[in-house]
Amino acid sequence: MTMTKKVMGASALSILVAGAAWAEGPVSWWYETATPAQQDVVARNIVQPFQAANAGTTLNIEYRGAGLDNQIRIALLSGSGPDIVYTGGPSYVAPMARAGQLLALDSYAETYGWNDSILPVFLEMGRYDGALYALPKTYETLGLYYNKTLFETHGWQVPTTLEDLETVADAMLAEGIIPFASGNALWRPTNEHYVTIALNAVAGPENVYKALTGEIPWTAEPFVAAITRLNDWWQKGYFGPNYFSISGEQQVSMLAAGQAGMMPSGTWQFQHIPTYFPQNNAEAGFVGFPSAADVGEPVFSAGRRVDLLHRLGVAQSRWGGGGHRLYLLGGYLRGDECRMAGRMEHAAVGSVGGRAAARCAAALHHGDAESGAIRVRG
């Protein structure tokens, strides 16, 4: 499939709902890395409409970069930090919820219809000990990008099986081309993306589910085979010689320049395609990562990126006991996704959220799990 700007994801944090009765004052939100163009999109489509609809309230977004997760953790431990907590995934929620740092959102989910407007599987990821603490910002998935122009030049076929994948990868090595543009320079958990891909492609999702539910151990043969195959790819040089010094954006640059032929990664990489492929007179493609014969079709692993959580003390001490200020930032996951996708296509900040996601972004959703929450200042 050919990728175009239209496929670029739009933030699920689109225009904020107006008309709620709030106490005046600032709302602070620490955000991840964003380019100047992306920051402009956030300002125009989130900050400005939000402030216009809620006189006397300002939304202050600080772009904290790759160190955001550690900064959030330290701030919460010290009793400070932003009003809106933006995390790297649902797994970050449990420790904060156990420590009483987050506001439970169940009553707001009922009041504002989140149970109907957010896909149930992603809503459940934000629960801990029966309570809802985190809302998804985006849905994403993992797949296989490839340099379509490079493939056509060399007469390579897009792989549909693991055997095809390895045949093409070996041919790339013979030409001095890195098979997989990859690296974890700015995000060490990138390692887990490749483990996820291998487990789903080789062991299969049914076995992954059995392991998650305790039916079989993670040391079972299907998982040994998956990790062995992943290690074989590493040992053969599929991941290149500079894995530990290459960032996500550099991966796209390598792929566009033909230094690498394929890139196993997530839909968040679509934002970099318009930057690098046109200047290299190249065209990008995206397909599901091939699966083993006994697994069948490619598996698109589902996850949510960047949850929003309320800091507990904020809703109680500064917002008159109500959490509906935060609901506006986390809750607009319905109705306007397609319009926002069009407005944000040239500076994407994520994948489209809500039930309209599949309609607006060609089903390129879910993926690696990042999350956010709402904290309370106590």
Coordinates of C-alpha atoms in Angstrom, one line a residue:
M1 CA 0.0 0.0 0.0
T2 CA 1.3 3.4 -0.9
M3 CA 1.5 5.9 1.9
T4 CA 0.4 9.5 1.5
K5 CA 0.0 12.5 3.7
K6 CA -3.7 11.6 4.1
V7 CA -2.7 8.6 6.1
M8 CA -0.9 10.7 8.7
G9 CA -2.6 10.3 12.1
A10 CA -4.3 13.1 13.9
S11 CA -4.2 13.5 17.6
A12 CA -7.1 12.1 19.6
L13 CA -6.8 15.3 21.7
S14 CA -8.7 17.4 19.2
I15 CA -10.9 20.4 19.8
L16 CA -12.1 20.6 23.4
V17 CA -15.7 20.6 24.4
A18 CA -17.0 24.0 25.4
G19 CA -19.6 25.1 27.9
A20 CA -18.5 23.4 31.1
A21 CA -18.5 25.5 34.3
W22 CA -15.0 25.6 35.6
A23 CA -13.0 27.5 38.1
E24 CA -10.6 29.8 36.4
G25 CA -6.8 29.2 36.3
P26 CA -4.0 27.5 34.5
V27 CA -3.9 23.8 33.5
S28 CA -0.4 22.4 33.1
W29 CA 0.5 19.5 30.7
W30 CA 3.9 18.1 30.1
Y31 CA 4.2 16.7 26.5
E32 CA 6.6 14.5 24.7
T33 CA 8.9 15.4 21.9
A34 CA 7.3 17.5 19.1
T35 CA 8.7 19.3 16.1
P36 CA 8.0 23.1 15.7
A37 CA 5.4 22.2 13.1
Q38 CA 3.7 19.7 15.4
Q39 CA 3.7 22.2 18.3
D40 CA 2.0 24.7 16.0
V41 CA -0.7 22.1 15.2
V42 CA -1.2 21.5 18.9
A43 CA -1.5 25.2 19.6
R44 CA -4.0 25.8 16.8
N45 CA -6.2 22.8 17.3
I46 CA -6.0 22.2 21.0
V47 CA -4.7 25.1 23.1
Q48 CA -6.3 28.0 21.3
P49 CA -9.8 26.5 20.9
F50 CA -9.7 25.3 24.5
Q51 CA -8.8 28.7 25.9
A52 CA -11.3 30.5 23.6
A53 CA -14.1 28.2 24.9
N54 CA -13.1 28.6 28.6
A55 CA -12.4 32.2 29.4
G56 CA -10.0 32.7 32.3
T57 CA -8.4 29.3 31.9
T58 CA -5.1 28.8 30.2
L59 CA -3.6 25.5 29.0
N60 CA 0.2 25.5 29.4
I61 CA 2.0 22.8 27.5
E62 CA 5.6 22.1 28.1
Y63 CA 7.5 20.0 25.6
R64 CA 9.8 17.9 27.8
G65 CA 11.4 15.6 25.1
A66 CA 12.6 12.0 25.5
G67 CA 13.1 12.3 29.2
L68 CA 9.5 12.9 30.0
D69 CA 8.8 9.6 31.7
N70 CA 11.6 10.0 34.2
Q71 CA 10.6 13.6 34.8
I72 CA 7.0 12.6 35.5
R73 CA 8.1 9.9 37.9
I74 CA 10.4 12.1 39.9
A75 CA 7.8 15.0 40.0
L76 CA 5.0 12.7 41.3
L77 CA 7.2 11.3 44.0
S78 CA 8.0 14.8 45.2
G79 CA 4.3 15.8 45.2
S80 CA 4.6 18.2 42.3
G81 CA 4.4 17.9 38.5
P82 CA 1.8 18.7 35.8
D83 CA -1.9 18.6 36.1
I84 CA -2.2 16.2 33.2
V85 CA 0.1 13.2 33.4
Y86 CA 1.3 11.9 30.0
T87 CA 2.9 8.5 30.2
G88 CA 4.6 5.9 28.1
G89 CA 1.8 3.3 28.3
P90 CA -0.8 1.6 30.5
S91 CA 1.9 -0.2 32.4
Y92 CA 2.9 3.1 33.9
V93 CA -0.5 3.6 35.5
A94 CA -0.5 0.9 38.2
P95 CA 2.3 2.3 40.4
M96 CA 0.9 5.8 40.3
A97 CA -2.6 4.5 41.0
R98 CA -1.3 2.4 44.0
A99 CA 0.4 5.5 45.3
G100 CA -2.8 7.5 45.3
Q101 CA -1.4 10.0 42.7
L102 CA -4.2 9.7 40.2
L103 CA -7.9 10.5 40.0
A104 CA -10.4 7.7 39.3
L105 CA -12.4 8.7 36.2
D106 CA -15.3 6.2 36.3
S107 CA -17.9 8.8 37.1
Y108 CA -16.7 11.0 34.3
A109 CA -16.7 8.1 31.9
E110 CA -20.3 7.5 32.7
T111 CA -21.3 11.2 32.5
Y112 CA -19.5 12.0 29.3
G113 CA -20.1 8.8 27.4
W114 CA -16.5 7.5 27.2
N115 CA -17.8 4.0 27.7
D116 CA -19.5 4.3 24.3
S117 CA -17.1 6.6 22.4
I118 CA -13.8 4.8 23.3
L119 CA -13.1 1.3 22.0
P120 CA -13.6 -1.0 25.0
V121 CA -10.3 -2.8 24.7
F122 CA -8.4 0.5 25.0
L123 CA -10.6 1.7 27.8
E124 CA -9.9 -1.4 29.8
M125 CA -6.1 -0.9 29.4
G126 CA -6.5 2.3 31.5
R127 CA -8.1 0.4 34.5
Y128 CA -6.3 -0.6 37.6
D129 CA -7.9 -2.6 40.5
G130 CA -11.3 -2.1 38.9
A131 CA -11.1 1.7 38.5
L132 CA -10.5 3.8 35.4
Y133 CA -7.4 6.0 35.6
A134 CA -6.2 6.6 32.1
L135 CA -7.6 7.5 28.7
P136 CA -6.0 6.7 25.4
K137 CA -4.6 9.6 23.2
T138 CA -4.1 7.4 20.1
Y139 CA -4.4 3.9 18.8
E140 CA -1.5 2.5 16.9
T141 CA -0.1 -0.7 15.4
L142 CA 3.2 -2.3 14.3
G143 CA 4.0 -3.2 10.8
L144 CA 6.6 -3.3 8.1
Y145 CA 7.6 -0.2 6.1
Y146 CA 9.6 -0.6 3.0
N147 CA 11.2 1.5 0.3
K148 CA 9.0 0.8 -2.6
T149 CA 11.3 2.5 -5.1
L150 CA 14.3 0.5 -3.9
F151 CA 12.3 -2.7 -4.2
E152 CA 11.3 -1.9 -7.8
T153 CA 14.9 -1.0 -8.7
H154 CA 16.1 -4.4 -7.5
G155 CA 13.1 -6.4 -8.6
W156 CA 12.3 -7.5 -5.0
Q157 CA 8.8 -8.7 -4.1
V158 CA 7.2 -7.4 -0.9
P159 CA 7.5 -10.3 1.6
T160 CA 4.3 -12.1 2.6
T161 CA 5.9 -14.9 4.6
L162 CA 8.8 -15.1 7.0
E163 CA 10.8 -17.1 4.4
D164 CA 10.2 -14.3 1.8
L165 CA 11.3 -11.8 4.4
E166 CA 14.6 -13.5 5.1
T167 CA 15.2 -14.1 1.3
V168 CA 14.8 -10.3 0.7
A169 CA 16.9 -9.4 3.7
D170 CA 19.7 -11.7 2.6
A171 CA 19.6 -10.1 -0.8
M172 CA 19.9 -6.7 0.8
L173 CA 22.9 -7.7 2.8
A174 CA 24.5 -8.9 -0.4
E175 CA 24.0 -5.5 -1.9
G176 CA 25.4 -3.7 1.2
I177 CA 21.9 -2.5 2.3
I178 CA 20.8 -2.8 5.9
P179 CA 17.6 -5.0 5.9
F180 CA 15.9 -3.3 8.9
A181 CA 16.2 0.4 9.6
S182 CA 16.1 0.1 13.4
G183 CA 17.6 1.6 16.6
N184 CA 16.8 2.5 20.2
A185 CA 18.9 5.6 20.8
L186 CA 16.2 7.8 22.2
W187 CA 13.7 5.1 23.4
R188 CA 15.3 2.0 24.8
P189 CA 11.9 0.2 25.1
T190 CA 12.0 0.1 21.3
N191 CA 13.6 -3.3 21.9
E192 CA 10.1 -4.5 23.0
H193 CA 8.7 -3.6 19.6
Y194 CA 10.8 -6.2 17.9
V195 CA 10.1 -8.8 20.6
T196 CA 6.3 -8.1 20.2
I197 CA 6.7 -8.5 16.4
A198 CA 8.6 -11.8 16.8
L199 CA 6.2 -13.3 19.4
N200 CA 3.2 -12.5 17.2
A201 CA 4.8 -13.5 13.9
V202 CA 6.4 -16.7 15.0
A203 CA 4.6 -17.9 18.2
G204 CA 1.3 -16.5 17.1
P205 CA -1.3 -14.4 19.0
E206 CA -3.1 -17.5 20.3
N207 CA 0.0 -18.7 22.1
V208 CA 0.7 -15.1 23.4
Y209 CA -2.8 -15.1 24.8
K210 CA -2.4 -18.5 26.5
A211 CA 0.8 -17.2 28.1
L212 CA -0.8 -14.0 29.3
T213 CA -3.6 -16.0 30.9
G214 CA -1.2 -18.5 32.5
E215 CA -2.3 -21.5 30.4
I216 CA 1.3 -22.0 29.1
P217 CA 4.7 -20.6 30.3
W218 CA 6.7 -18.0 28.5
T219 CA 9.4 -20.7 28.2
A220 CA 7.2 -22.8 26.0
E221 CA 8.6 -24.0 22.7
P222 CA 6.7 -21.4 20.5
F223 CA 8.3 -18.5 22.4
V224 CA 11.7 -20.2 22.3
A225 CA 11.4 -20.4 18.6
A226 CA 10.3 -16.8 18.3
I227 CA 13.2 -15.4 20.3
T228 CA 15.6 -17.7 18.6
R229 CA 14.5 -16.4 15.2
L230 CA 14.7 -12.8 16.4
N231 CA 18.3 -13.5 17.6
D232 CA 19.1 -15.1 14.3
W233 CA 18.1 -11.9 12.5
W234 CA 20.3 -9.9 14.9
Q235 CA 23.3 -12.2 14.4
K236 CA 22.9 -12.1 10.6
G237 CA 23.1 -8.3 10.7
Y238 CA 19.5 -7.5 9.7
F239 CA 19.4 -4.7 12.3
G240 CA 22.6 -3.1 11.1
P241 CA 25.8 -2.2 13.0
N242 CA 24.6 1.0 14.8
Y243 CA 21.4 -0.1 16.5
F244 CA 22.2 1.6 19.8
S245 CA 22.9 5.0 18.3
I246 CA 20.0 5.4 15.8
S247 CA 16.8 7.2 16.7
G248 CA 13.3 6.6 15.3
E249 CA 13.5 9.5 12.9
Q250 CA 16.9 8.5 11.7
Q251 CA 15.4 5.1 10.8
V252 CA 13.0 6.8 8.4
S253 CA 15.9 8.8 6.9
M254 CA 17.9 5.7 6.3
L255 CA 14.9 3.9 4.7
A256 CA 14.2 6.9 2.4
A257 CA 17.8 7.1 1.3
G258 CA 18.0 3.5 0.5
Q259 CA 20.6 2.8 3.2
A260 CA 18.0 0.4 4.6
G261 CA 15.3 -1.5 2.7
M262 CA 12.7 -2.2 5.3
M263 CA 11.7 -0.8 8.7
P264 CA 9.7 -2.8 11.3
S265 CA 8.0 -0.1 13.3
G266 CA 4.8 1.5 14.4
T267 CA 2.3 3.9 12.7
W268 CA 3.8 6.8 14.6
Q269 CA 6.5 6.8 12.0
F270 CA 4.1 8.1 9.3
Q271 CA 4.7 11.6 10.5
H272 CA 8.3 11.5 9.2
I273 CA 7.5 10.0 5.7
P274 CA 6.8 13.4 4.0
T275 CA 10.0 14.9 5.4
Y276 CA 12.4 12.3 4.0
F277 CA 10.9 10.4 1.1
P278 CA 10.2 13.2 -1.4
Q279 CA 13.7 14.7 -1.0
N280 CA 15.1 11.2 -2.0
N281 CA 12.6 10.8 -4.9
A282 CA 11.4 7.6 -3.2
E283 CA 8.1 6.2 -2.4
A284 CA 7.2 4.4 0.9
G285 CA 5.1 1.3 1.4
F286 CA 3.5 -0.2 4.5
V287 CA 2.3 -3.8 5.0
G288 CA 1.7 -6.2 7.9
F289 CA 4.8 -7.9 9.2
P290 CA 4.8 -11.4 7.7
S291 CA 3.9 -14.3 9.9
A292 CA 4.9 -18.0 10.0
A293 CA 3.0 -20.4 7.9
D294 CA 1.1 -21.9 10.9
V295 CA 0.2 -18.4 12.1
G296 CA -1.3 -17.2 8.8
E297 CA -2.1 -13.6 8.1
P298 CA 0.0 -10.8 9.5
V299 CA -0.8 -9.8 13.0
F300 CA -1.4 -6.1 13.8
S301 CA -0.7 -5.9 17.5
A302 CA -3.1 -3.5 19.2
G303 CA -2.2 -0.9 21.8
R304 CA -2.8 2.6 22.8
R305 CA -0.3 5.4 22.8
V306 CA -0.1 8.1 25.5
D307 CA -2.8 7.9 28.0
L308 CA -4.0 11.0 29.9
L309 CA -4.3 10.9 33.6
H310 CA -5.5 13.5 36.1
R311 CA -3.2 14.2 39.0
L312 CA -5.4 13.5 42.1
G313 CA -4.8 16.7 44.1
V314 CA -5.7 19.0 41.2
A315 CA -9.3 18.0 40.9
Q316 CA -9.9 18.2 44.7
S317 CA -7.9 21.2 45.8
R318 CA -7.9 23.5 42.7
W319 CA -10.9 22.5 40.7
G320 CA -13.6 22.6 43.4
G321 CA -13.7 18.8 43.7
G322 CA -14.6 18.2 40.1
G323 CA -12.6 16.4 37.4
H324 CA -14.6 17.8 34.4
R325 CA -11.8 20.2 33.5
L326 CA -9.6 17.3 32.6
Y327 CA -12.4 15.5 30.8
L328 CA -12.3 18.1 28.1
L329 CA -8.6 17.3 27.4
G330 CA -9.0 13.6 27.5
G331 CA -12.5 13.1 26.4
Y332 CA -13.0 14.4 22.9
L333 CA -12.4 11.1 21.2
R334 CA -15.5 11.1 19.1
G335 CA -17.2 12.9 16.2
D336 CA -14.5 15.2 14.9
E337 CA -11.6 12.8 14.2
C338 CA -11.9 12.9 10.4
R339 CA -12.0 16.6 10.2
M340 CA -9.0 16.9 12.5
A341 CA -7.2 14.3 10.4
G342 CA -7.5 16.6 7.4
R343 CA -6.4 19.7 9.3
M344 CA -3.4 18.0 10.9
E345 CA -2.2 15.8 8.0
H346 CA 0.9 17.9 7.4
A347 CA 2.1 17.8 11.0
A348 CA 0.8 14.6 12.5
V349 CA 1.2 14.0 16.2
G350 CA -0.3 10.5 16.5
S351 CA -3.0 8.2 15.2
V352 CA -6.6 9.0 15.1
G353 CA -8.6 8.1 18.2
G354 CA -12.1 6.9 18.8
R355 CA -14.4 4.7 16.7
A356 CA -13.8 6.8 13.6
A357 CA -10.1 5.7 13.6
A358 CA -10.5 2.9 11.2
R359 CA -12.5 5.1 8.8
C360 CA -10.1 8.0 8.9
A361 CA -6.7 6.3 8.8
A362 CA -7.1 3.2 6.8
A363 CA -7.1 0.9 9.9
L364 CA -3.5 1.9 10.7
H365 CA -4.1 2.0 14.5
H366 CA -3.2 0.5 17.8
G367 CA 0.4 -0.5 18.2
D368 CA 2.8 0.1 21.0
A369 CA 1.2 1.1 24.3
E370 CA 1.8 4.6 25.6
S371 CA -0.5 6.2 28.1
G372 CA -1.5 9.2 30.1
A373 CA -3.4 10.0 33.3
I374 CA -5.0 12.7 35.4
R375 CA -3.3 13.5 38.6
V376 CA -4.5 15.1 41.8
R377 CA -2.4 17.4 43.9
G378 CA -2.9 16.4 47.5

